[in-house]
CSV table of C-alpha atoms in Angstrom, one decimal:
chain,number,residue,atom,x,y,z
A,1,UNK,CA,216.7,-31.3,156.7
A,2,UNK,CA,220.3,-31.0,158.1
A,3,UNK,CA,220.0,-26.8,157.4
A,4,UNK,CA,216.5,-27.1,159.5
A,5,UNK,CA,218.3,-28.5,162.8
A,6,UNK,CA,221.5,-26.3,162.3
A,7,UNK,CA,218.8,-23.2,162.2
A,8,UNK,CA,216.7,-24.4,165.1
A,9,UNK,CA,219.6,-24.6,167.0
A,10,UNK,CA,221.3,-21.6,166.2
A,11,UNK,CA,217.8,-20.1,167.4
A,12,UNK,CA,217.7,-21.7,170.6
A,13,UNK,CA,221.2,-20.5,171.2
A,14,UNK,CA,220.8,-17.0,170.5
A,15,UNK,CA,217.9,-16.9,172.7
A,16,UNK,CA,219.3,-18.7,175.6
A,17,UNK,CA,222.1,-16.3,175.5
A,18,UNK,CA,219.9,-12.6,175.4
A,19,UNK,CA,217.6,-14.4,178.0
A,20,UNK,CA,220.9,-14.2,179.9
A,21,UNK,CA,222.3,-11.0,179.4
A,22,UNK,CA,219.4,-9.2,180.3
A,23,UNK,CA,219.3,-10.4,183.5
A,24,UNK,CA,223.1,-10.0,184.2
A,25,UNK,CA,222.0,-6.3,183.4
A,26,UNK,CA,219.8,-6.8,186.2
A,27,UNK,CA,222.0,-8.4,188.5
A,28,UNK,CA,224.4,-5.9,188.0
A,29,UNK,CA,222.1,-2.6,188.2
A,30,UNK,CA,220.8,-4.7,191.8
A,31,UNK,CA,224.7,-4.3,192.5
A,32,UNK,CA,224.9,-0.6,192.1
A,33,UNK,CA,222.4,0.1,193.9
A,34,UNK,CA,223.3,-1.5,196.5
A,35,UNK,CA,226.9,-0.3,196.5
A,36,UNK,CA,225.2,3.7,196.3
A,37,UNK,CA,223.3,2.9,199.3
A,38,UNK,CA,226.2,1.6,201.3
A,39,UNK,CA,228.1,4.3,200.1
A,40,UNK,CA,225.2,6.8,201.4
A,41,UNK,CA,224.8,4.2,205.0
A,42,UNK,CA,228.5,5.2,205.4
A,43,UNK,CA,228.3,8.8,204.6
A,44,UNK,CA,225.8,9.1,207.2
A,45,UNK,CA,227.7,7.3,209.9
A,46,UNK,CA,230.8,10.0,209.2
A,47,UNK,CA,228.5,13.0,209.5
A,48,UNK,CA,227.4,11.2,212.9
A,49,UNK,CA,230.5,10.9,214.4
A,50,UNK,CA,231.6,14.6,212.9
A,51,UNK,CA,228.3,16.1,214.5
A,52,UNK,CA,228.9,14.8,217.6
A,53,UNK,CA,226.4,16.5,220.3
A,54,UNK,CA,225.4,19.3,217.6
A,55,UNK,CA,222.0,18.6,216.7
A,56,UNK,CA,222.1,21.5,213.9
A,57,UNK,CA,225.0,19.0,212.1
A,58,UNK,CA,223.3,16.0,213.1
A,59,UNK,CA,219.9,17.0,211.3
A,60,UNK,CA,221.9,17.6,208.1
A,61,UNK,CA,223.8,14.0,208.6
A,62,UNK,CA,219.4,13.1,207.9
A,63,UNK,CA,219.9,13.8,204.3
A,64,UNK,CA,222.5,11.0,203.7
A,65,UNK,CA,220.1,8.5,206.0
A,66,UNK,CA,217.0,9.3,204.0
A,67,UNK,CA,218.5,8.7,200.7
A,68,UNK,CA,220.0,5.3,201.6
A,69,UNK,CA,216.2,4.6,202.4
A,70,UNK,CA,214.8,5.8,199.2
A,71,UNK,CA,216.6,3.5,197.5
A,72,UNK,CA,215.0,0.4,199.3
């Protein structure tokens, strides 16, 4: 009876913990992504203030601003 409980409870605790670890995985592939798209927000705000009035440098700042939104 006493190996019963201590076997139930081992298996409670190993699947508390994997619930948990999967969605740290989560949590932290949330947190890359939002650190790229920062990264990419920031990127584009540069090219901005290195384009200036050029429109020609300005449309290729576009690429940074439409990859931060793709990964909404």
């Amino acid at each position: 009876m006493r190996y019963l409980q201590v076997f139930i409870l081992f298996i409670v605790a190993f699947a508390l913990t994997g619930c948990s670890s999967s969605q740290d995985k989560a949590y932290k592939a949330q947190e890359g992504v939002h650190k790229q798209r920062l990264e990419l927000v920031e990127q584009y705000q540069d090219c901005m203030k290195e384009a200036g009035d050029d429109t020609m440098k300005a449309d290729n700042c576009e690429q940074y601003l439409k990859a931060s939104e793709a990964l909404k």
